[in-house]
Tab-separated table of C-alpha atoms in Angstrom:
chain	number	residue	atom	x	y	z
A	1438	MET	CA	0.000	0.000	0.000
A	1439	ASN	CA	2.905	2.328	-0.409
A	1440	GLU	CA	2.125	2.958	-4.040
A	1441	LYS	CA	-0.237	5.757	-5.021
A	1442	LYS	CA	-2.718	3.361	-6.538
A	1443	LEU	CA	-6.432	2.973	-5.846
A	1444	SER	CA	-8.639	0.254	-7.336
A	1445	LEU	CA	-12.386	0.431	-6.942
A	1446	ILE	CA	-14.871	-2.381	-7.506
A	1447	CYS	CA	-18.089	-0.643	-8.510
A	1448	PHE	CA	-20.597	-3.410	-7.752
A	1449	SER	CA	-23.574	-1.305	-6.767
A	1450	GLY	CA	-25.859	0.412	-9.225
A	1451	ASP	CA	-27.209	2.845	-6.635
A	1452	PHE	CA	-27.053	6.566	-7.348
A	1453	ASP	CA	-25.462	7.414	-4.000
A	1454	LYS	CA	-22.798	4.723	-4.308
A	1455	ALA	CA	-22.023	5.823	-7.876
A	1456	VAL	CA	-21.456	9.322	-6.484
A	1457	ALA	CA	-19.085	7.801	-3.892
A	1458	THR	CA	-17.251	5.798	-6.575
A	1459	PHE	CA	-16.601	8.765	-8.844
A	1460	THR	CA	-15.861	11.184	-6.009
A	1461	LEU	CA	-13.138	8.807	-4.830
A	1462	ALA	CA	-11.953	8.092	-8.388
A	1463	SER	CA	-11.690	11.701	-9.522
A	1464	GLY	CA	-10.336	12.905	-6.169
A	1465	ALA	CA	-7.617	10.247	-6.127
A	1466	ALA	CA	-6.708	10.837	-9.791
A	1467	ALA	CA	-6.434	14.579	-9.086
A	1468	SER	CA	-4.080	13.737	-6.206
A	1469	GLY	CA	-1.758	11.861	-8.559
A	1470	TYR	CA	-3.021	8.344	-7.943
A	1471	GLN	CA	-3.319	5.664	-10.574
A	1472	VAL	CA	-7.020	4.821	-10.382
A	1473	ASN	CA	-8.750	1.705	-11.719
A	1474	VAL	CA	-12.497	1.121	-11.600
A	1475	PHE	CA	-13.890	-2.342	-12.223
A	1476	PHE	CA	-17.602	-2.239	-13.083
A	1477	THR	CA	-19.483	-5.408	-12.216
A	1478	PHE	CA	-23.036	-6.615	-11.604
A	1479	TRP	CA	-25.389	-3.640	-10.974
A	1480	GLY	CA	-22.434	-1.292	-11.319
A	1481	TYR	CA	-22.286	-1.848	-15.015
A	1482	ASN	CA	-25.512	0.097	-15.464
A	1483	VAL	CA	-23.509	3.169	-14.484
A	1484	ILE	CA	-21.362	3.071	-17.617
A	1485	LYS	CA	-23.974	2.040	-20.167
A	1486	LYS	CA	-24.015	4.416	-23.120
A	1487	ALA	CA	-27.817	4.301	-23.133
A	1488	SER	CA	-28.783	6.315	-20.070
A	1489	GLY	CA	-32.438	5.204	-20.017
A	1490	HIS	CA	-34.434	1.968	-20.033
A	1491	ARG	CA	-33.525	-0.029	-23.143
A	1492	PHE	CA	-33.863	-3.666	-24.232
A	1493	GLN	CA	-30.253	-4.829	-24.582
A	1494	GLY	CA	-28.388	-8.117	-24.555
A	1495	THR	CA	-28.968	-11.599	-25.859
A	1496	GLY	CA	-31.984	-13.625	-24.856
A	1497	PHE	CA	-35.306	-12.704	-23.292
A	1498	LEU	CA	-34.179	-12.630	-19.649
A	1499	ALA	CA	-31.103	-10.497	-20.376
A	1500	LYS	CA	-33.203	-8.022	-22.344
A	1501	PHE	CA	-35.786	-7.955	-19.558
A	1502	PHE	CA	-33.229	-7.323	-16.783
A	1503	ASN	CA	-31.385	-4.695	-18.816
A	1504	PHE	CA	-34.652	-2.891	-19.503
A	1505	LEU	CA	-35.717	-3.038	-15.860
A	1506	MET	CA	-32.426	-1.718	-14.527
A	1507	GLY	CA	-31.996	1.048	-17.083
A	1508	GLY	CA	-28.906	3.222	-17.191
A	1509	LEU	CA	-27.293	6.276	-15.603
A	1510	ASN	CA	-30.548	8.250	-15.428
A	1511	ASN	CA	-32.357	5.427	-13.641
A	1512	LEU	CA	-29.973	4.702	-10.780
A	1513	PRO	CA	-32.024	4.555	-7.574
A	1514	LEU	CA	-31.008	5.982	-4.221
A	1515	SER	CA	-30.183	3.070	-1.885
A	1516	ARG	CA	-32.675	4.457	0.672
A	1517	LEU	CA	-35.609	6.902	0.476
A	1518	ASN	CA	-35.637	6.651	-3.311
A	1519	PHE	CA	-39.284	7.732	-3.611
A	1520	CYS	CA	-39.688	6.209	-7.081
A	1521	GLY	CA	-36.661	8.010	-8.461
A	1522	ILE	CA	-37.504	11.528	-7.254
A	1523	SER	CA	-34.712	11.625	-4.650
A	1524	PRO	CA	-31.754	11.251	-7.056
A	1525	LYS	CA	-33.161	14.211	-8.984
A	1526	LEU	CA	-33.616	16.279	-5.815
A	1527	MET	CA	-30.092	15.384	-4.770
A	1528	THR	CA	-28.679	16.463	-8.121
A	1529	TYR	CA	-30.578	19.742	-7.684
A	1530	MET	CA	-29.054	20.205	-4.202
A	1531	MET	CA	-25.567	19.445	-5.557
A	1532	LYS	CA	-25.944	22.045	-8.304
A	1533	LYS	CA	-27.351	24.626	-5.897
A	1534	ASN	CA	-24.353	24.186	-3.591
A	1535	ASN	CA	-21.809	24.162	-6.422
A	1536	VAL	CA	-20.858	20.549	-5.791
A	1537	ALA	CA	-20.033	18.428	-8.861
A	1538	THR	CA	-22.981	16.291	-10.018
A	1539	LEU	CA	-22.650	12.602	-10.897
A	1540	ASN	CA	-22.340	13.384	-14.620
A	1541	GLU	CA	-19.616	15.940	-13.888
A	1542	LEU	CA	-17.768	13.507	-11.603
A	1543	ILE	CA	-17.773	10.861	-14.364
A	1544	ALA	CA	-16.544	13.396	-16.928
A	1545	ALA	CA	-13.805	14.519	-14.514
A	1546	SER	CA	-12.751	10.895	-13.918
A	1547	VAL	CA	-12.467	10.298	-17.657
A	1548	ALA	CA	-10.550	13.556	-18.167
A	1549	LEU	CA	-8.147	12.706	-15.344
A	1550	GLY	CA	-7.289	9.347	-16.903
A	1551	VAL	CA	-9.098	6.951	-14.584
A	1552	ASN	CA	-8.999	3.430	-16.074
A	1553	PHE	CA	-12.380	1.761	-16.534
A	1554	TYR	CA	-12.672	-2.036	-16.759
A	1555	ALA	CA	-15.783	-4.087	-17.501
A	1556	CYS	CA	-16.486	-7.407	-15.784
A	1557	GLU	CA	-16.279	-10.406	-18.070
A	1558	MET	CA	-18.823	-12.515	-16.196
A	1559	SER	CA	-21.482	-9.783	-16.049
A	1560	MET	CA	-21.172	-9.247	-19.787
A	1561	VAL	CA	-21.560	-12.951	-20.501
A	1562	ILE	CA	-24.577	-13.327	-18.227
A	1563	LEU	CA	-26.368	-10.219	-19.458
A	1564	GLY	CA	-25.284	-10.678	-23.060
A	1565	THR	CA	-24.067	-7.138	-23.606
A	1566	LYS	CA	-21.278	-5.985	-25.911
A	1567	LEU	CA	-18.346	-3.726	-25.080
A	1568	ASP	CA	-19.838	-1.262	-27.520
A	1569	ASP	CA	-22.836	-0.762	-25.196
A	1570	PHE	CA	-20.582	0.954	-22.648
A	1571	LEU	CA	-18.419	4.034	-22.187
A	1572	PRO	CA	-14.869	3.376	-23.422
A	1573	THR	CA	-13.019	0.924	-21.175
A	1574	LYS	CA	-9.472	-0.378	-21.094
A	1575	GLY	CA	-10.804	-3.902	-21.443
A	1576	VAL	CA	-13.040	-6.690	-20.276
A	1577	ILE	CA	-11.402	-8.537	-17.395
A	1578	GLY	CA	-11.937	-11.174	-14.711
A	1579	VAL	CA	-10.681	-11.608	-11.156
A	1580	PRO	CA	-7.092	-12.738	-11.928
A	1581	LYS	CA	-6.451	-9.685	-14.126
A	1582	PHE	CA	-8.073	-7.374	-11.547
A	1583	LEU	CA	-5.761	-8.730	-8.848
A	1584	GLU	CA	-2.782	-8.085	-11.100
A	1585	ILE	CA	-3.879	-4.512	-11.824
A	1586	SER	CA	-4.666	-3.660	-8.205
A	1587	LYS	CA	-1.543	-5.256	-6.738
A	1588	GLY	CA	0.359	-3.092	-4.284
A	1589	GLY	CA	-2.455	-0.560	-3.885
A	1590	GLN	CA	-5.637	-0.060	-1.897
A	1591	VAL	CA	-8.825	-1.829	-2.976
A	1592	ILE	CA	-12.323	-0.589	-2.173
A	1593	PHE	CA	-15.567	-2.491	-2.848
A	1594	ILE	CA	-18.574	-0.218	-3.276
B	216	MET	CA	-0.220	-2.471	4.476
B	217	ASN	CA	2.559	-3.194	6.880
B	218	GLU	CA	1.570	-0.387	9.206
B	219	LYS	CA	-0.961	-0.987	11.955
B	220	LYS	CA	-3.400	1.468	10.488
B	221	LEU	CA	-7.056	0.984	9.567
B	222	SER	CA	-9.198	3.586	7.819
B	223	LEU	CA	-12.929	3.087	7.533
B	224	ILE	CA	-15.302	4.933	5.220
B	225	CYS	CA	-18.655	4.868	7.015
B	226	PHE	CA	-20.977	5.563	4.067
B	227	SER	CA	-23.999	3.585	5.197
B	228	GLY	CA	-26.479	4.809	7.760
B	229	ASP	CA	-27.809	1.327	8.492
B	230	PHE	CA	-27.872	0.080	12.072
B	231	ASP	CA	-26.153	-3.209	11.249
B	232	LYS	CA	-23.381	-1.548	9.255
B	233	ALA	CA	-22.839	1.015	12.021
B	234	VAL	CA	-22.374	-1.929	14.393
B	235	ALA	CA	-19.808	-3.364	11.942
B	236	THR	CA	-18.006	-0.002	11.668
B	237	PHE	CA	-17.618	0.488	15.411
B	238	THR	CA	-16.854	-3.175	16.139
B	239	LEU	CA	-13.953	-2.952	13.680
B	240	ALA	CA	-12.926	0.523	14.897
B	241	SER	CA	-12.890	-0.304	18.608
B	242	GLY	CA	-11.416	-3.778	18.065
B	243	ALA	CA	-8.578	-2.430	15.940
B	244	ALA	CA	-7.887	0.465	18.324
B	245	ALA	CA	-7.756	-2.014	21.223
B	246	SER	CA	-5.209	-4.035	19.209
B	247	GLY	CA	-2.925	-1.019	18.924
B	248	TYR	CA	-4.004	0.180	15.475
B	249	GLN	CA	-4.306	3.819	14.459
B	250	VAL	CA	-7.960	3.979	13.393
B	251	ASN	CA	-9.591	6.658	11.245
B	252	VAL	CA	-13.297	6.773	10.437
B	253	PHE	CA	-14.554	9.023	7.667
B	254	PHE	CA	-18.321	9.642	7.931
B	255	THR	CA	-19.991	10.449	4.646
B	256	PHE	CA	-23.452	10.443	3.045
B	257	TRP	CA	-25.902	8.360	5.157
B	258	GLY	CA	-23.090	7.564	7.551
B	259	TYR	CA	-23.092	11.037	8.924
B	260	ASN	CA	-26.431	10.385	10.616
B	261	VAL	CA	-24.528	8.044	12.913
B	262	ILE	CA	-22.537	10.857	14.539
B	263	LYS	CA	-25.242	13.525	14.737
B	264	LYS	CA	-25.541	14.897	18.260
B	265	ALA	CA	-29.321	14.888	17.917
B	266	SER	CA	-30.229	11.210	18.078
B	267	GLY	CA	-33.819	11.658	16.846
B	268	HIS	CA	-35.654	13.250	13.912
B	269	ARG	CA	-34.786	16.950	13.777
B	270	PHE	CA	-35.024	19.700	11.164
B	271	GLN	CA	-31.379	20.653	10.560
B	272	GLY	CA	-29.353	22.294	7.837
B	273	THR	CA	-29.851	25.183	5.438
B	274	GLY	CA	-32.727	25.231	2.990
B	275	PHE	CA	-35.997	23.360	2.807
B	276	LEU	CA	-34.684	20.195	1.136
B	277	ALA	CA	-31.750	19.826	3.534
B	278	LYS	CA	-34.077	20.252	6.514
B	279	PHE	CA	-36.498	17.744	5.019
B	280	PHE	CA	-33.843	15.076	4.347
B	281	ASN	CA	-32.231	15.570	7.754
B	282	PHE	CA	-35.614	15.194	9.439
B	283	LEU	CA	-36.479	12.096	7.432
B	284	MET	CA	-33.193	10.347	8.123
B	285	GLY	CA	-33.032	11.185	11.816
B	286	GLY	CA	-30.036	10.268	13.965
B	287	LEU	CA	-28.505	7.407	15.926
B	288	ASN	CA	-31.847	6.206	17.326
B	289	ASN	CA	-33.412	6.028	13.872
B	290	LEU	CA	-30.866	3.939	11.973
B	291	PRO	CA	-32.737	1.199	10.121
B	292	LEU	CA	-31.615	-2.389	9.743
B	293	SER	CA	-30.539	-2.945	6.123
B	294	ARG	CA	-32.973	-5.918	5.894
B	295	LEU	CA	-36.030	-7.020	7.892
B	296	ASN	CA	-36.240	-3.614	9.575
B	297	PHE	CA	-39.960	-3.951	10.423
B	298	CYS	CA	-40.455	-0.200	10.809
B	299	GLY	CA	-37.564	0.147	13.249
B	300	ILE	CA	-38.535	-2.661	15.627
B	301	SER	CA	-35.624	-4.912	14.606
B	302	PRO	CA	-32.762	-2.599	15.667
B	303	LYS	CA	-34.406	-2.426	19.098
B	304	LEU	CA	-34.800	-6.217	19.271
B	305	MET	CA	-31.200	-6.612	18.214
B	306	THR	CA	-29.994	-4.212	20.908
B	307	TYR	CA	-32.029	-6.274	23.405
B	308	MET	CA	-30.351	-9.486	22.164
B	309	MET	CA	-26.905	-7.878	22.408
B	310	LYS	CA	-27.542	-6.802	26.015
B	311	LYS	CA	-28.959	-10.202	26.960
B	312	ASN	CA	-25.823	-11.919	25.617
B	313	ASN	CA	-23.430	-9.405	27.188
B	314	VAL	CA	-22.283	-8.128	23.800
B	315	ALA	CA	-21.501	-4.399	23.542
B	316	THR	CA	-24.403	-2.377	22.091
B	317	LEU	CA	-23.935	0.241	19.352
B	318	ASN	CA	-23.851	3.077	21.904
B	319	GLU	CA	-21.218	1.219	23.935
B	320	LEU	CA	-19.130	0.485	20.797
B	321	ILE	CA	-19.166	4.199	19.883
B	322	ALA	CA	-18.191	5.168	23.441
B	323	ALA	CA	-15.378	2.579	23.384
B	324	SER	CA	-14.131	3.891	20.023
B	325	VAL	CA	-14.006	7.437	21.399
B	326	ALA	CA	-12.282	6.288	24.594
B	327	LEU	CA	-9.688	4.311	22.606
B	328	GLY	CA	-8.755	7.365	20.543
B	329	VAL	CA	-10.343	6.501	17.189
B	330	ASN	CA	-10.149	9.560	14.899
B	331	PHE	CA	-13.481	10.739	13.465
B	332	TYR	CA	-13.583	12.823	10.274
B	333	ALA	CA	-16.639	14.429	8.660
B	334	CYS	CA	-17.097	14.594	4.891
B	335	GLU	CA	-16.865	18.089	3.465
B	336	MET	CA	-19.194	17.459	0.523
B	337	SER	CA	-21.969	15.909	2.632
B	338	MET	CA	-21.890	18.884	4.971
B	339	VAL	CA	-22.120	21.364	2.100
B	340	ILE	CA	-25.004	19.513	0.452
B	341	LEU	CA	-26.990	18.981	3.631
B	342	GLY	CA	-26.069	22.370	5.090
B	343	THR	CA	-25.063	21.094	8.502
B	344	LYS	CA	-22.460	22.553	10.853
B	345	LEU	CA	-19.585	20.781	12.582
B	346	ASP	CA	-21.337	21.627	15.820
B	347	ASP	CA	-24.220	19.305	14.894
B	348	PHE	CA	-21.914	16.282	15.250
B	349	LEU	CA	-19.893	14.396	17.836
B	350	PRO	CA	-16.364	15.852	18.118
B	351	THR	CA	-14.298	15.167	15.006
B	352	LYS	CA	-10.691	15.825	14.080
B	353	GLY	CA	-11.859	17.846	11.117
B	354	VAL	CA	-13.920	18.192	7.979
B	355	ILE	CA	-12.052	16.641	5.051
B	356	GLY	CA	-12.336	15.621	1.402
B	357	VAL	CA	-10.874	12.794	-0.662
B	358	PRO	CA	-7.269	14.108	-1.018
B	359	LYS	CA	-6.905	14.485	2.743
B	360	PHE	CA	-8.483	11.072	3.359
B	361	LEU	CA	-5.981	9.439	0.999
B	362	GLU	CA	-3.156	11.141	2.879
B	363	ILE	CA	-4.454	9.955	6.253
B	364	SER	CA	-5.084	6.382	5.132
B	365	LYS	CA	-1.834	5.978	3.225
B	366	GLY	CA	0.082	2.787	3.994
B	367	GLY	CA	-2.818	1.122	5.800
B	368	GLN	CA	-5.918	-0.907	5.035
B	369	VAL	CA	-9.066	0.852	3.839
B	370	ILE	CA	-12.581	-0.527	4.274
B	371	PHE	CA	-15.755	0.950	2.762
B	372	ILE	CA	-18.887	0.115	4.743
C	1039	MET	CA	-0.051	-5.146	0.113
C	1040	ASN	CA	2.864	-6.801	-1.506
C	1041	GLU	CA	1.868	-10.223	-0.307
C	1042	LYS	CA	-0.504	-12.354	-2.357
C	1043	LYS	CA	-3.121	-12.355	0.339
C	1044	LEU	CA	-6.794	-11.377	0.146
C	1045	SER	CA	-9.146	-11.222	3.117
C	1046	LEU	CA	-12.866	-10.792	2.587
C	1047	ILE	CA	-15.429	-9.768	5.175
C	1048	CYS	CA	-18.672	-11.341	4.011
C	1049	PHE	CA	-21.180	-9.186	5.916
C	1050	SER	CA	-24.028	-9.235	3.447
C	1051	GLY	CA	-26.442	-12.105	3.066
C	1052	ASP	CA	-27.567	-11.021	-0.402
C	1053	PHE	CA	-27.392	-13.506	-3.249
C	1054	ASP	CA	-25.569	-11.113	-5.579
C	1055	LYS	CA	-22.987	-10.170	-2.960
C	1056	ALA	CA	-22.421	-13.832	-2.086
C	1057	VAL	CA	-21.690	-14.409	-5.792
C	1058	ALA	CA	-19.191	-11.516	-5.641
C	1059	THR	CA	-17.574	-12.921	-2.480
C	1060	PHE	CA	-17.031	-16.398	-3.882
C	1061	THR	CA	-16.037	-15.199	-7.365
C	1062	LEU	CA	-13.292	-13.111	-5.748
C	1063	ALA	CA	-12.368	-15.881	-3.296
C	1064	SER	CA	-12.111	-18.685	-5.849
C	1065	GLY	CA	-10.497	-16.453	-8.502
C	1066	ALA	CA	-7.839	-15.224	-6.079
C	1067	ALA	CA	-7.162	-18.719	-4.726
C	1068	ALA	CA	-6.767	-19.995	-8.292
C	1069	SER	CA	-4.236	-17.195	-8.879
C	1070	GLY	CA	-2.120	-18.399	-5.986
C	1071	TYR	CA	-3.416	-16.046	-3.303
C	1072	GLN	CA	-3.940	-16.987	0.326
C	1073	VAL	CA	-7.647	-16.218	0.769
C	1074	ASN	CA	-9.515	-15.736	4.046
C	1075	VAL	CA	-13.261	-15.150	4.301
C	1076	PHE	CA	-14.750	-13.901	7.544
C	1077	PHE	CA	-18.519	-14.516	7.696
C	1078	THR	CA	-20.401	-12.102	9.917
C	1079	PHE	CA	-23.924	-10.781	10.476
C	1080	TRP	CA	-26.178	-11.617	7.483
C	1081	GLY	CA	-23.210	-13.233	5.772
C	1082	TYR	CA	-23.296	-16.145	8.098
C	1083	ASN	CA	-26.522	-17.368	6.480
C	1084	VAL	CA	-24.392	-18.159	3.433
C	1085	ILE	CA	-22.458	-20.922	5.193
C	1086	LYS	CA	-25.270	-22.475	7.221
C	1087	LYS	CA	-25.456	-26.224	6.629
C	1088	ALA	CA	-29.247	-25.984	6.538
C	1089	SER	CA	-29.977	-24.318	3.224
C	1090	GLY	CA	-33.631	-23.537	3.978
C	1091	HIS	CA	-35.699	-21.836	6.693
C	1092	ARG	CA	-35.010	-23.556	10.014
C	1093	PHE	CA	-35.502	-22.668	13.695
C	1094	GLN	CA	-31.951	-22.552	15.065
C	1095	GLY	CA	-30.146	-20.985	17.992
C	1096	THR	CA	-30.898	-20.332	21.616
C	1097	GLY	CA	-33.909	-18.326	22.707
C	1098	PHE	CA	-37.072	-17.270	20.960
C	1099	LEU	CA	-35.698	-14.218	19.141
C	1100	ALA	CA	-32.637	-16.059	17.814
C	1101	LYS	CA	-34.818	-18.895	16.556
C	1102	PHE	CA	-37.199	-16.394	14.972
C	1103	PHE	CA	-34.456	-14.425	13.171
C	1104	ASN	CA	-32.707	-17.593	11.995
C	1105	PHE	CA	-35.972	-18.926	10.612
C	1106	LEU	CA	-36.794	-15.640	8.871
C	1107	MET	CA	-33.384	-15.324	7.233
C	1108	GLY	CA	-33.099	-18.923	6.120
C	1109	GLY	CA	-29.952	-20.265	4.452
C	1110	LEU	CA	-28.187	-20.511	1.119
C	1111	ASN	CA	-31.379	-21.184	-0.842
C	1112	ASN	CA	-33.124	-18.140	0.616
C	1113	LEU	CA	-30.571	-15.409	-0.069
C	1114	PRO	CA	-32.415	-12.473	-1.648
C	1115	LEU	CA	-31.129	-10.330	-4.488
C	1116	SER	CA	-30.224	-6.877	-3.104
C	1117	ARG	CA	-32.514	-5.253	-5.706
C	1118	LEU	CA	-35.404	-6.494	-7.858
C	1119	ASN	CA	-35.693	-9.647	-5.766
C	1120	PHE	CA	-39.339	-10.272	-6.729
C	1121	CYS	CA	-40.003	-12.494	-3.709
C	1122	GLY	CA	-37.021	-14.732	-4.439
C	1123	ILE	CA	-37.716	-15.404	-8.111
C	1124	SER	CA	-34.754	-13.351	-9.353
C	1125	PRO	CA	-31.977	-15.380	-7.676
C	1126	LYS	CA	-33.443	-18.462	-9.355
C	1127	LEU	CA	-33.656	-16.722	-12.751
C	1128	MET	CA	-30.081	-15.547	-12.323
C	1129	THR	CA	-28.868	-19.058	-11.511
C	1130	TYR	CA	-30.656	-20.213	-14.667
C	1131	MET	CA	-28.897	-17.505	-16.720
C	1132	MET	CA	-25.530	-18.462	-15.213
C	1133	LYS	CA	-26.031	-22.129	-16.120
C	1134	LYS	CA	-27.232	-21.265	-19.630
C	1135	ASN	CA	-24.093	-19.194	-20.231
C	1136	ASN	CA	-21.738	-21.747	-18.675
C	1137	VAL	CA	-20.838	-19.438	-15.818
C	1138	ALA	CA	-20.253	-21.070	-12.419
C	1139	THR	CA	-23.305	-20.875	-10.137
C	1140	LEU	CA	-23.100	-19.813	-6.482
C	1141	ASN	CA	-23.030	-23.430	-5.298
C	1142	GLU	CA	-20.217	-24.198	-7.721
C	1143	LEU	CA	-18.265	-21.105	-6.671
C	1144	ILE	CA	-18.517	-22.163	-3.016
C	1145	ALA	CA	-17.404	-25.713	-3.869
C	1146	ALA	CA	-14.488	-24.305	-5.898
C	1147	SER	CA	-13.466	-22.027	-3.010
C	1148	VAL	CA	-13.440	-24.989	-0.616
C	1149	ALA	CA	-11.493	-27.151	-3.092
C	1150	LEU	CA	-8.926	-24.396	-3.647
C	1151	GLY	CA	-8.244	-24.109	0.083
C	1152	VAL	CA	-9.959	-20.816	0.909
C	1153	ASN	CA	-10.016	-20.356	4.710
C	1154	PHE	CA	-13.460	-19.758	6.219
C	1155	TYR	CA	-13.838	-18.039	9.603
C	1156	ALA	CA	-17.043	-17.508	11.581
C	1157	CYS	CA	-17.685	-14.331	13.574
C	1158	GLU	CA	-17.692	-14.821	17.322
C	1159	MET	CA	-20.146	-12.020	18.085
C	1160	SER	CA	-22.732	-13.139	15.513
C	1161	MET	CA	-22.678	-16.646	16.936
C	1162	VAL	CA	-23.170	-15.412	20.484
C	1163	ILE	CA	-26.046	-13.087	19.518
C	1164	LEU	CA	-27.843	-15.631	17.348
C	1165	GLY	CA	-27.012	-18.555	19.617
C	1166	THR	CA	-25.768	-20.856	16.878
C	1167	LYS	CA	-23.125	-23.559	17.164
C	1168	LEU	CA	-20.091	-24.114	14.946
C	1169	ASP	CA	-21.712	-27.377	13.947
C	1170	ASP	CA	-24.526	-25.477	12.204
C	1171	PHE	CA	-22.061	-24.239	9.560
C	1172	LEU	CA	-19.828	-25.493	6.781
C	1173	PRO	CA	-16.374	-26.398	8.119
C	1174	THR	CA	-14.420	-23.316	9.211
C	1175	LYS	CA	-10.897	-22.782	10.490
C	1176	GLY	CA	-12.331	-21.240	13.634
C	1177	VAL	CA	-14.546	-18.726	15.363
C	1178	ILE	CA	-12.750	-15.400	15.600
C	1179	GLY	CA	-13.170	-11.733	16.526
C	1180	VAL	CA	-11.669	-8.492	15.193
C	1181	PRO	CA	-8.157	-8.785	16.739
C	1182	LYS	CA	-7.609	-12.228	15.218
C	1183	PHE	CA	-9.020	-11.076	11.851
C	1184	LEU	CA	-6.557	-8.173	11.794
C	1185	GLU	CA	-3.716	-10.587	12.506
C	1186	ILE	CA	-4.791	-12.941	9.716
C	1187	SER	CA	-5.316	-10.195	7.141
C	1188	LYS	CA	-2.124	-8.278	7.963
C	1189	GLY	CA	-0.027	-7.328	4.941
C	1190	GLY	CA	-2.763	-8.098	2.406
C	1191	GLN	CA	-5.794	-6.492	0.833
C	1192	VAL	CA	-9.084	-6.399	2.740
C	1193	ILE	CA	-12.500	-6.150	1.095
C	1194	PHE	CA	-15.817	-5.641	2.920
C	1195	ILE	CA	-18.796	-7.003	1.022
């Protein structure tokens, strides 16, 4: 842990946890850290190019789940979601107080050179293609993630 | 990771995860670790001085969210909460079995010199003042947290 | 963090997070890592021998909670659970795509020598016996966990 390296596993697809992921990612990158984010399970909704509900993937169940979960604009708050009103209120409060919104935090992370990785297993199960997502450095599994994160801190969100 | 240092990010405001946070914090401090806890997002309800529902913060939305979330006595269980009955049952079971309750774990953490830090962004968004919380070592952001946690293990709860 | 050692705290009893735990555990073990998994709170439902709802433990409340939570076959999905249908659909999708199911990931972790540890406090509160669980290397608390995980990466799930 003496290296300036931070690797995040973005497992959750909750709005609040996505804010935490990209606040840590952009903050660490701005502080000179090498930052890797591995998007898996629900977390992969965060980096879908399609930000709304869309039928994607191969097979009925995959299409159904992808539609249900939606994309960046449909991330729920982990508590007190109120049918999706709360993430919008929170974005309003962030803007009002001049705090970076989720979209701005993602843009900052990209601009600061944070490395995005997509989870191999999630892509197989949900039948999505790399092209459905924001640009990543690759599709990887656990062994490769361990190699990338070696010698640095790892955070599961 | 060779230093005896543990840094916790207390993001969740759930009763069970607060128990996990302070069990780890007090246990590590008792084992001679330097322990830092960074309270952010829902987690900051855990260290509010006001333990019940209270209108706090600047602006209508901040007051509304702060009231809704409440404080230490209102933390929900992340599953099977049953409208707040379960955390009380669990506290009863902890007492009955001579296990430290959440309040006792927090008191032990303070007594053992665990360092509390409040999240700058959460305070700006929810318009609260440092005075609304238990004593902390300061209000910090990501760069400072990385500096504090450097060389030790980091856990996101 | 220079050692090939990974220690997981399996706190959650959600189906999706159990999949994450055992994917990481088996993947790391297969890559030559020493892997320790500490099962605590809801996570301990994952390694109960009884895979269904069963009255276990000492005292009415313990029996009641143990029955409610059930075992490996009752783990809910953290979102979109649909009364337990989703974990079954997901297992179906995993099989269809030749991805290891949760049961297979657990079997692989055991075969690859992953060390399981049960949480002392959870066992006292819920009044269960070591015999109620899959074989573990012991019942431990925070100080022992810190000792075991020293020098490696720690992930809280």
